[in-house]
């Protein structure tokens, strides 16, 4: 039985992954959280789970907690971790405790160009590279992978939930309201769409993978262009979308001329923060998509050739069936 630690364990993606790991019946899980674990423990019927409260500050305490752990999966929200202090402490404690593998708090996309809210993820990439810069050919100080699923297909189900834990939020492609905001001439820009369930299942298989983890761990559920996903939405929803096309030069100048803004009410953000970042988030996403930042590679697809990923059309057709 492999011992796995999950940091930031109350997060929505973390809970999806935890349940996939529990379903295998093969692992002992340590769930790390800043939350008081008394209620969490009493409400959790899963076997082989131990909840541990930590502030991630004390290196000695963290190292002791991680003794005997094979793999650490980190879901600490980077924009809520100033200076990446908690995640860096977790990395250092993992090294001290002899942890073999570490998955940093990625769970997103390949590049962070135009996506400043992911700056903390970029810093951790550099931190891990520096940690392993002097590794020998056959040995890393700490083996790691960047799990990169691209965009969750689940977000296209807003306002309906398509998984147990993922919180759906509105994006610039809104199936529910039959509308979209895109950049001019971006219809051929490609996006990787992966369901939360597929991500969780891949992670559950990855912890059992006997070979070395790839540093870049792309997970490609499906790859669909902007134009194709809008056409799919029109097919599924039974009518045309109102598509607003913005100019890149306006966006770069801080001018957003859309008639509406997506409400990105992520659980880690306060209502005031959601409102404050609405224009910046839309601008970054539009420019990023046009630059290809939501297109990811397929390392885990190739390492797990027998795993069947859920295509966007199949998934969305099932979710939206009979929805108003």
Short mmCIF file of N, CA and C in Angstrom, two decimals, residues 28-186:
data_model
loop_
_atom_site.label_atom_id
_atom_site.label_comp_id
_atom_site.label_asym_id
_atom_site.label_seq_id
_atom_site.Cartn_x
_atom_site.Cartn_y
_atom_site.Cartn_z
N UNK A 28 -2.78 4.49 1.27
CA UNK A 28 -3.03 5.15 2.54
C UNK A 28 -2.83 6.64 2.30
N UNK A 29 -3.83 7.45 2.65
CA UNK A 29 -3.80 8.87 2.32
C UNK A 29 -3.68 9.73 3.57
N UNK A 30 -2.76 10.70 3.51
CA UNK A 30 -2.66 11.75 4.52
C UNK A 30 -3.20 13.02 3.89
N UNK A 31 -4.29 13.56 4.42
CA UNK A 31 -4.90 14.75 3.86
C UNK A 31 -4.53 15.96 4.71
N UNK A 32 -3.73 16.85 4.13
CA UNK A 32 -3.22 18.01 4.86
C UNK A 32 -4.09 19.23 4.56
N UNK A 33 -4.44 19.95 5.62
CA UNK A 33 -5.28 21.13 5.46
C UNK A 33 -5.05 22.11 6.60
N UNK A 34 -5.32 23.38 6.34
CA UNK A 34 -5.26 24.38 7.40
C UNK A 34 -6.53 24.36 8.25
N UNK A 35 -7.57 23.69 7.76
CA UNK A 35 -8.86 23.63 8.44
C UNK A 35 -8.81 22.70 9.65
N UNK A 36 -9.62 23.00 10.66
CA UNK A 36 -9.75 22.10 11.80
C UNK A 36 -10.26 20.76 11.29
N UNK A 37 -9.53 19.71 11.55
CA UNK A 37 -9.86 18.40 10.96
C UNK A 37 -10.88 17.60 11.76
N UNK A 38 -11.29 18.08 12.93
CA UNK A 38 -12.21 17.29 13.77
C UNK A 38 -13.50 16.97 13.02
N UNK A 39 -14.12 17.99 12.44
CA UNK A 39 -15.38 17.77 11.71
C UNK A 39 -15.13 17.01 10.42
N UNK A 40 -14.02 17.33 9.74
CA UNK A 40 -13.71 16.64 8.49
C UNK A 40 -13.56 15.15 8.71
N UNK A 41 -12.87 14.78 9.76
CA UNK A 41 -12.64 13.37 10.06
C UNK A 41 -13.94 12.64 10.38
N UNK A 42 -14.82 13.29 11.16
CA UNK A 42 -16.06 12.63 11.59
C UNK A 42 -17.03 12.46 10.44
N UNK A 43 -16.91 13.32 9.40
CA UNK A 43 -17.83 13.23 8.27
C UNK A 43 -17.28 12.41 7.10
N UNK A 44 -16.12 11.81 7.30
CA UNK A 44 -15.49 11.09 6.19
C UNK A 44 -15.46 9.60 6.48
N UNK A 45 -16.17 8.86 5.65
CA UNK A 45 -16.28 7.42 5.88
C UNK A 45 -15.24 6.62 5.10
N UNK A 46 -14.36 7.30 4.37
CA UNK A 46 -13.40 6.57 3.56
C UNK A 46 -12.36 5.88 4.45
N UNK A 47 -11.96 4.66 4.08
CA UNK A 47 -10.93 3.97 4.85
C UNK A 47 -9.54 4.49 4.49
N UNK A 48 -8.57 4.19 5.35
CA UNK A 48 -7.16 4.50 5.09
C UNK A 48 -6.90 5.97 4.83
N UNK A 49 -7.68 6.85 5.50
CA UNK A 49 -7.48 8.29 5.38
C UNK A 49 -7.21 8.87 6.76
N UNK A 50 -6.19 9.73 6.82
CA UNK A 50 -5.89 10.47 8.04
C UNK A 50 -5.84 11.95 7.72
N UNK A 51 -6.65 12.73 8.42
CA UNK A 51 -6.63 14.19 8.25
C UNK A 51 -5.62 14.80 9.21
N UNK A 52 -4.84 15.75 8.70
CA UNK A 52 -3.82 16.40 9.52
C UNK A 52 -3.92 17.91 9.32
N UNK A 53 -4.06 18.64 10.42
CA UNK A 53 -4.08 20.10 10.36
C UNK A 53 -2.64 20.62 10.38
N UNK A 54 -2.33 21.52 9.45
CA UNK A 54 -0.99 22.10 9.38
C UNK A 54 -1.07 23.50 8.82
N UNK A 55 -0.13 24.36 9.24
CA UNK A 55 -0.03 25.69 8.65
C UNK A 55 1.11 25.76 7.62
N UNK A 56 1.77 24.61 7.43
CA UNK A 56 2.86 24.47 6.45
C UNK A 56 4.08 25.33 6.80
N UNK A 57 4.13 25.84 8.03
CA UNK A 57 5.23 26.74 8.40
C UNK A 57 6.45 26.01 8.95
N UNK A 58 6.22 25.04 9.81
CA UNK A 58 7.34 24.40 10.49
C UNK A 58 7.95 23.28 9.66
N UNK A 59 9.17 23.47 9.21
CA UNK A 59 9.82 22.47 8.36
C UNK A 59 10.02 21.15 9.10
N UNK A 60 10.40 21.22 10.37
CA UNK A 60 10.61 20.00 11.14
C UNK A 60 9.32 19.20 11.27
N UNK A 61 8.23 19.90 11.60
CA UNK A 61 6.96 19.22 11.76
C UNK A 61 6.45 18.63 10.46
N UNK A 62 6.61 19.39 9.37
CA UNK A 62 6.19 18.88 8.07
C UNK A 62 7.00 17.65 7.67
N UNK A 63 8.29 17.71 7.91
CA UNK A 63 9.16 16.58 7.57
C UNK A 63 8.76 15.33 8.34
N UNK A 64 8.44 15.53 9.59
CA UNK A 64 8.01 14.39 10.41
C UNK A 64 6.69 13.82 9.87
N UNK A 65 5.76 14.70 9.51
CA UNK A 65 4.47 14.27 8.97
C UNK A 65 4.65 13.44 7.70
N UNK A 66 5.63 13.81 6.88
CA UNK A 66 5.82 13.18 5.58
C UNK A 66 6.72 11.95 5.62
N UNK A 67 7.16 11.53 6.80
CA UNK A 67 7.97 10.33 6.90
C UNK A 67 7.19 9.12 6.35
N UNK A 68 7.83 8.38 5.47
CA UNK A 68 7.21 7.19 4.91
C UNK A 68 6.28 7.46 3.73
N UNK A 69 6.13 8.73 3.35
CA UNK A 69 5.27 9.07 2.22
C UNK A 69 6.03 8.87 0.91
N UNK A 70 5.39 8.24 -0.06
CA UNK A 70 6.00 8.02 -1.37
C UNK A 70 5.77 9.20 -2.30
N UNK A 71 4.54 9.76 -2.28
CA UNK A 71 4.16 10.80 -3.23
C UNK A 71 3.40 11.91 -2.53
N UNK A 72 3.74 13.15 -2.86
CA UNK A 72 2.99 14.31 -2.36
C UNK A 72 2.30 14.98 -3.55
N UNK A 73 1.00 15.18 -3.42
CA UNK A 73 0.21 15.90 -4.43
C UNK A 73 -0.22 17.22 -3.81
N UNK A 74 0.18 18.33 -4.42
CA UNK A 74 -0.07 19.65 -3.83
C UNK A 74 -1.19 20.37 -4.57
N UNK A 75 -2.17 20.85 -3.82
CA UNK A 75 -3.29 21.62 -4.37
C UNK A 75 -3.42 22.97 -3.67
N UNK A 76 -2.35 23.42 -3.04
CA UNK A 76 -2.38 24.74 -2.40
C UNK A 76 -2.61 25.80 -3.47
N UNK A 77 -3.58 26.66 -3.27
CA UNK A 77 -3.90 27.70 -4.26
C UNK A 77 -2.78 28.73 -4.25
N UNK A 78 -2.09 28.88 -5.38
CA UNK A 78 -0.86 29.69 -5.39
C UNK A 78 -1.13 31.17 -5.12
N UNK A 79 -2.26 31.71 -5.60
CA UNK A 79 -2.49 33.14 -5.35
C UNK A 79 -2.91 33.41 -3.91
N UNK A 80 -3.14 32.34 -3.14
CA UNK A 80 -3.44 32.49 -1.71
C UNK A 80 -2.24 32.10 -0.85
N UNK A 81 -1.10 31.93 -1.49
CA UNK A 81 0.13 31.51 -0.80
C UNK A 81 1.23 32.53 -1.11
N UNK A 82 1.25 33.67 -0.42
CA UNK A 82 2.21 34.73 -0.73
C UNK A 82 3.65 34.23 -0.74
N UNK A 83 4.35 34.52 -1.84
CA UNK A 83 5.73 34.08 -1.96
C UNK A 83 5.88 32.58 -2.12
N UNK A 84 4.78 31.87 -2.29
CA UNK A 84 4.80 30.40 -2.38
C UNK A 84 5.45 29.77 -1.15
N UNK A 85 5.33 30.45 -0.02
CA UNK A 85 6.00 29.99 1.20
C UNK A 85 5.56 28.59 1.60
N UNK A 86 4.25 28.36 1.62
CA UNK A 86 3.75 27.06 2.05
C UNK A 86 4.20 25.95 1.11
N UNK A 87 4.10 26.20 -0.20
CA UNK A 87 4.47 25.14 -1.14
C UNK A 87 5.97 24.89 -1.15
N UNK A 88 6.78 25.93 -1.00
CA UNK A 88 8.23 25.73 -0.93
C UNK A 88 8.60 24.95 0.34
N UNK A 89 7.94 25.26 1.44
CA UNK A 89 8.20 24.50 2.66
C UNK A 89 7.82 23.03 2.47
N UNK A 90 6.73 22.81 1.76
CA UNK A 90 6.28 21.43 1.50
C UNK A 90 7.30 20.69 0.63
N UNK A 91 7.84 21.38 -0.35
CA UNK A 91 8.87 20.77 -1.21
C UNK A 91 10.11 20.44 -0.39
N UNK A 92 10.56 21.39 0.41
CA UNK A 92 11.77 21.17 1.21
C UNK A 92 11.57 20.05 2.24
N UNK A 93 10.38 20.02 2.83
CA UNK A 93 10.07 18.95 3.80
C UNK A 93 10.01 17.59 3.10
N UNK A 94 9.52 17.58 1.86
CA UNK A 94 9.47 16.33 1.10
C UNK A 94 10.87 15.79 0.85
N UNK A 95 11.79 16.67 0.49
CA UNK A 95 13.17 16.26 0.26
C UNK A 95 13.77 15.71 1.56
N UNK A 96 13.57 16.44 2.64
CA UNK A 96 14.14 16.02 3.92
C UNK A 96 13.57 14.67 4.37
N UNK A 97 12.28 14.44 4.09
CA UNK A 97 11.63 13.21 4.54
C UNK A 97 11.88 12.03 3.60
N UNK A 98 12.54 12.28 2.48
CA UNK A 98 12.82 11.19 1.54
C UNK A 98 11.66 10.82 0.64
N UNK A 99 10.74 11.78 0.44
CA UNK A 99 9.62 11.55 -0.49
C UNK A 99 10.18 11.35 -1.89
N UNK A 100 9.62 10.40 -2.62
CA UNK A 100 10.12 10.08 -3.96
C UNK A 100 9.58 11.03 -5.01
N UNK A 101 8.27 11.32 -4.95
CA UNK A 101 7.62 12.08 -6.02
C UNK A 101 6.80 13.24 -5.47
N UNK A 102 6.75 14.31 -6.28
CA UNK A 102 6.02 15.51 -5.88
C UNK A 102 5.29 16.08 -7.09
N UNK A 103 4.01 16.35 -6.93
CA UNK A 103 3.23 17.03 -7.97
C UNK A 103 2.88 18.41 -7.45
N UNK A 104 3.47 19.48 -8.01
CA UNK A 104 3.19 20.82 -7.53
C UNK A 104 1.78 21.26 -7.89
N UNK A 105 1.38 22.39 -7.37
CA UNK A 105 0.03 22.89 -7.60
C UNK A 105 -0.08 23.51 -8.99
N UNK A 106 -0.19 22.64 -9.98
CA UNK A 106 -0.39 23.04 -11.39
C UNK A 106 -1.86 22.88 -11.73
N UNK A 107 -2.24 21.70 -12.22
CA UNK A 107 -3.64 21.37 -12.48
C UNK A 107 -4.29 22.34 -13.45
N UNK A 108 -3.50 22.85 -14.39
CA UNK A 108 -4.04 23.84 -15.33
C UNK A 108 -3.42 23.62 -16.70
N UNK A 109 -2.64 24.58 -17.16
CA UNK A 109 -2.25 24.55 -18.55
C UNK A 109 -0.74 24.63 -18.75
N UNK A 110 -0.33 24.67 -20.02
CA UNK A 110 1.08 24.52 -20.37
C UNK A 110 1.89 25.79 -20.19
N UNK A 111 1.32 26.91 -20.56
CA UNK A 111 2.04 28.19 -20.52
C UNK A 111 1.18 29.20 -19.77
N UNK A 112 1.85 30.16 -19.14
CA UNK A 112 1.12 31.16 -18.37
C UNK A 112 1.19 32.54 -19.01
N UNK A 113 1.55 32.58 -20.28
CA UNK A 113 1.58 33.85 -21.01
C UNK A 113 0.18 34.47 -20.99
N UNK A 114 0.11 35.73 -20.62
CA UNK A 114 -1.14 36.49 -20.51
C UNK A 114 -2.01 36.07 -19.33
N UNK A 115 -1.52 35.16 -18.47
CA UNK A 115 -2.30 34.67 -17.34
C UNK A 115 -1.57 35.01 -16.03
N UNK A 116 -1.55 36.28 -15.63
CA UNK A 116 -0.74 36.68 -14.47
C UNK A 116 -1.17 36.04 -13.16
N UNK A 117 -2.42 35.59 -13.06
CA UNK A 117 -2.87 34.95 -11.81
C UNK A 117 -2.17 33.61 -11.57
N UNK A 118 -1.46 33.11 -12.59
CA UNK A 118 -0.71 31.87 -12.44
C UNK A 118 0.79 32.10 -12.20
N UNK A 119 1.16 33.31 -11.85
CA UNK A 119 2.58 33.62 -11.65
C UNK A 119 3.22 32.73 -10.59
N UNK A 120 2.45 32.39 -9.57
CA UNK A 120 2.99 31.53 -8.52
C UNK A 120 3.34 30.14 -9.03
N UNK A 121 2.57 29.64 -9.98
CA UNK A 121 2.88 28.33 -10.57
C UNK A 121 4.19 28.39 -11.34
N UNK A 122 4.40 29.49 -12.06
CA UNK A 122 5.64 29.65 -12.82
C UNK A 122 6.85 29.68 -11.89
N UNK A 123 6.70 30.33 -10.75
CA UNK A 123 7.80 30.41 -9.79
C UNK A 123 8.15 29.02 -9.23
N UNK A 124 7.14 28.22 -8.97
CA UNK A 124 7.39 26.88 -8.45
C UNK A 124 8.06 26.01 -9.50
N UNK A 125 7.73 26.19 -10.76
CA UNK A 125 8.43 25.46 -11.82
C UNK A 125 9.94 25.76 -11.75
N UNK A 126 10.27 27.02 -11.59
CA UNK A 126 11.68 27.41 -11.50
C UNK A 126 12.32 26.86 -10.23
N UNK A 127 11.58 26.86 -9.14
CA UNK A 127 12.11 26.37 -7.86
C UNK A 127 12.46 24.89 -7.94
N UNK A 128 11.58 24.11 -8.55
CA UNK A 128 11.84 22.67 -8.69
C UNK A 128 12.98 22.40 -9.66
N UNK A 129 13.07 23.18 -10.73
CA UNK A 129 14.18 23.02 -11.68
C UNK A 129 15.51 23.31 -11.01
N UNK A 130 15.54 24.36 -10.20
CA UNK A 130 16.76 24.72 -9.48
C UNK A 130 17.14 23.63 -8.47
N UNK A 131 16.14 23.08 -7.81
CA UNK A 131 16.39 22.02 -6.83
C UNK A 131 17.06 20.82 -7.46
N UNK A 132 16.68 20.52 -8.70
CA UNK A 132 17.17 19.32 -9.38
C UNK A 132 18.26 19.61 -10.42
N UNK A 133 18.81 20.82 -10.44
CA UNK A 133 19.73 21.20 -11.51
C UNK A 133 20.99 20.36 -11.54
N UNK A 134 21.42 19.87 -10.39
CA UNK A 134 22.66 19.10 -10.34
C UNK A 134 22.41 17.60 -10.25
N UNK A 135 21.19 17.18 -10.64
CA UNK A 135 20.87 15.75 -10.51
C UNK A 135 21.76 14.91 -11.41
N UNK A 136 22.02 13.73 -10.98
CA UNK A 136 22.76 12.78 -11.80
C UNK A 136 21.80 12.14 -12.80
N UNK A 137 22.34 11.52 -13.82
CA UNK A 137 21.51 10.98 -14.90
C UNK A 137 20.44 10.03 -14.38
N UNK A 138 20.73 9.32 -13.33
CA UNK A 138 19.80 8.29 -12.85
C UNK A 138 19.08 8.68 -11.56
N UNK A 139 19.23 9.93 -11.13
CA UNK A 139 18.67 10.27 -9.82
C UNK A 139 18.30 11.74 -9.75
N UNK A 140 17.06 12.03 -9.34
CA UNK A 140 16.61 13.38 -9.07
C UNK A 140 16.58 13.61 -7.56
N UNK A 141 16.80 14.83 -7.14
CA UNK A 141 16.63 15.16 -5.73
C UNK A 141 15.18 14.89 -5.34
N UNK A 142 14.26 15.29 -6.22
CA UNK A 142 12.84 15.06 -6.02
C UNK A 142 12.18 14.92 -7.38
N UNK A 143 11.70 13.73 -7.68
CA UNK A 143 11.02 13.50 -8.96
C UNK A 143 9.69 14.25 -8.96
N UNK A 144 9.37 14.90 -10.07
CA UNK A 144 8.13 15.67 -10.10
C UNK A 144 7.54 15.71 -11.50
N UNK A 145 6.25 16.03 -11.56
CA UNK A 145 5.57 16.22 -12.84
C UNK A 145 4.59 17.36 -12.72
N UNK A 146 4.36 18.05 -13.82
CA UNK A 146 3.35 19.11 -13.89
C UNK A 146 2.10 18.51 -14.55
N UNK A 147 1.10 18.17 -13.74
CA UNK A 147 -0.14 17.65 -14.31
C UNK A 147 -0.89 18.80 -14.98
N UNK A 148 -1.03 18.72 -16.31
CA UNK A 148 -1.60 19.81 -17.10
C UNK A 148 -2.79 19.30 -17.93
N UNK A 149 -4.02 19.52 -17.45
CA UNK A 149 -5.19 19.05 -18.20
C UNK A 149 -5.77 20.08 -19.17
N UNK A 150 -5.17 21.28 -19.21
CA UNK A 150 -5.76 22.34 -20.04
C UNK A 150 -6.96 22.93 -19.32
N UNK A 151 -8.07 23.05 -20.04
CA UNK A 151 -9.30 23.59 -19.46
C UNK A 151 -10.23 22.44 -19.10
N UNK A 152 -10.88 22.54 -17.94
CA UNK A 152 -11.85 21.52 -17.56
C UNK A 152 -13.09 21.63 -18.45
N UNK A 153 -13.45 20.53 -19.09
CA UNK A 153 -14.68 20.50 -19.89
C UNK A 153 -15.88 20.82 -19.00
N UNK A 154 -15.77 20.50 -17.73
CA UNK A 154 -16.85 20.74 -16.77
C UNK A 154 -17.29 22.20 -16.72
N UNK A 155 -16.36 23.12 -17.00
CA UNK A 155 -16.72 24.54 -16.93
C UNK A 155 -17.74 24.92 -18.00
N UNK A 156 -17.82 24.15 -19.08
CA UNK A 156 -18.80 24.44 -20.13
C UNK A 156 -20.20 24.00 -19.72
N UNK A 157 -20.30 23.40 -18.54
CA UNK A 157 -21.61 22.95 -18.04
C UNK A 157 -22.26 23.99 -17.13
N UNK A 158 -21.59 25.09 -16.89
CA UNK A 158 -22.13 26.14 -16.02
C UNK A 158 -23.53 26.53 -16.48
N UNK A 159 -24.48 26.68 -15.54
CA UNK A 159 -24.37 26.70 -14.08
C UNK A 159 -24.60 25.33 -13.43
N UNK A 160 -24.59 24.26 -14.21
CA UNK A 160 -24.87 22.93 -13.69
C UNK A 160 -23.57 22.22 -13.30
N UNK A 161 -23.66 21.42 -12.25
CA UNK A 161 -22.50 20.64 -11.83
C UNK A 161 -22.44 19.35 -12.63
N UNK A 162 -21.25 19.02 -13.08
CA UNK A 162 -21.05 17.79 -13.84
C UNK A 162 -20.15 16.80 -13.11
N UNK A 163 -19.67 17.21 -11.96
CA UNK A 163 -18.86 16.32 -11.12
C UNK A 163 -19.20 16.61 -9.67
N UNK A 164 -18.78 15.75 -8.78
CA UNK A 164 -19.19 15.88 -7.39
C UNK A 164 -18.60 17.12 -6.72
N UNK A 165 -17.35 17.47 -7.06
CA UNK A 165 -16.66 18.51 -6.31
C UNK A 165 -16.29 19.76 -7.11
N UNK A 166 -16.15 19.65 -8.42
CA UNK A 166 -15.74 20.81 -9.20
C UNK A 166 -16.83 21.88 -9.19
N UNK A 167 -16.43 23.08 -8.81
CA UNK A 167 -17.37 24.20 -8.78
C UNK A 167 -17.40 24.84 -10.16
N UNK A 168 -18.52 24.77 -10.88
CA UNK A 168 -18.56 25.35 -12.22
C UNK A 168 -18.64 26.86 -12.16
N UNK A 169 -17.90 27.52 -13.04
CA UNK A 169 -18.05 28.97 -13.13
C UNK A 169 -18.16 29.38 -14.59
N UNK A 170 -18.70 30.55 -14.77
CA UNK A 170 -18.98 31.05 -16.11
C UNK A 170 -17.69 31.38 -16.84
N UNK A 171 -17.60 31.00 -18.09
CA UNK A 171 -16.46 31.35 -18.92
C UNK A 171 -16.94 32.18 -20.11
N UNK A 172 -15.99 32.56 -20.95
CA UNK A 172 -16.34 33.40 -22.10
C UNK A 172 -17.10 32.61 -23.18
N UNK A 173 -17.19 31.30 -23.03
CA UNK A 173 -18.05 30.47 -23.89
C UNK A 173 -19.16 29.93 -22.99
N UNK A 174 -20.34 30.50 -23.12
CA UNK A 174 -21.43 30.27 -22.18
C UNK A 174 -22.53 29.46 -22.87
N UNK A 175 -22.48 28.14 -22.67
CA UNK A 175 -23.50 27.27 -23.28
C UNK A 175 -24.89 27.61 -22.76
N UNK A 176 -25.00 27.92 -21.47
CA UNK A 176 -26.30 28.16 -20.86
C UNK A 176 -27.02 29.34 -21.52
N UNK A 177 -26.31 30.44 -21.71
CA UNK A 177 -26.91 31.65 -22.29
C UNK A 177 -26.74 31.71 -23.81
N UNK A 178 -26.12 30.68 -24.39
CA UNK A 178 -25.91 30.61 -25.84
C UNK A 178 -25.19 31.86 -26.37
N UNK A 179 -24.01 32.09 -25.80
CA UNK A 179 -23.24 33.26 -26.19
C UNK A 179 -21.76 33.00 -25.97
N UNK A 180 -20.94 33.83 -26.61
CA UNK A 180 -19.49 33.68 -26.47
C UNK A 180 -18.81 35.00 -26.76
N UNK A 181 -17.62 35.16 -26.17
CA UNK A 181 -16.75 36.30 -26.45
C UNK A 181 -15.42 35.73 -26.93
N UNK A 182 -14.98 36.14 -28.10
CA UNK A 182 -13.71 35.66 -28.64
C UNK A 182 -12.95 36.82 -29.25
N UNK A 183 -11.68 36.59 -29.55
CA UNK A 183 -10.91 37.58 -30.30
C UNK A 183 -11.20 37.42 -31.78
N UNK A 184 -11.10 38.50 -32.50
CA UNK A 184 -11.22 38.42 -33.95
C UNK A 184 -10.18 37.44 -34.51
N UNK A 185 -10.60 36.64 -35.47
CA UNK A 185 -9.72 35.70 -36.17
C UNK A 185 -9.11 34.64 -35.26
N UNK A 186 -9.79 34.31 -34.16
CA UNK A 186 -9.26 33.29 -33.24
C UNK A 186 -10.02 31.98 -33.34
#
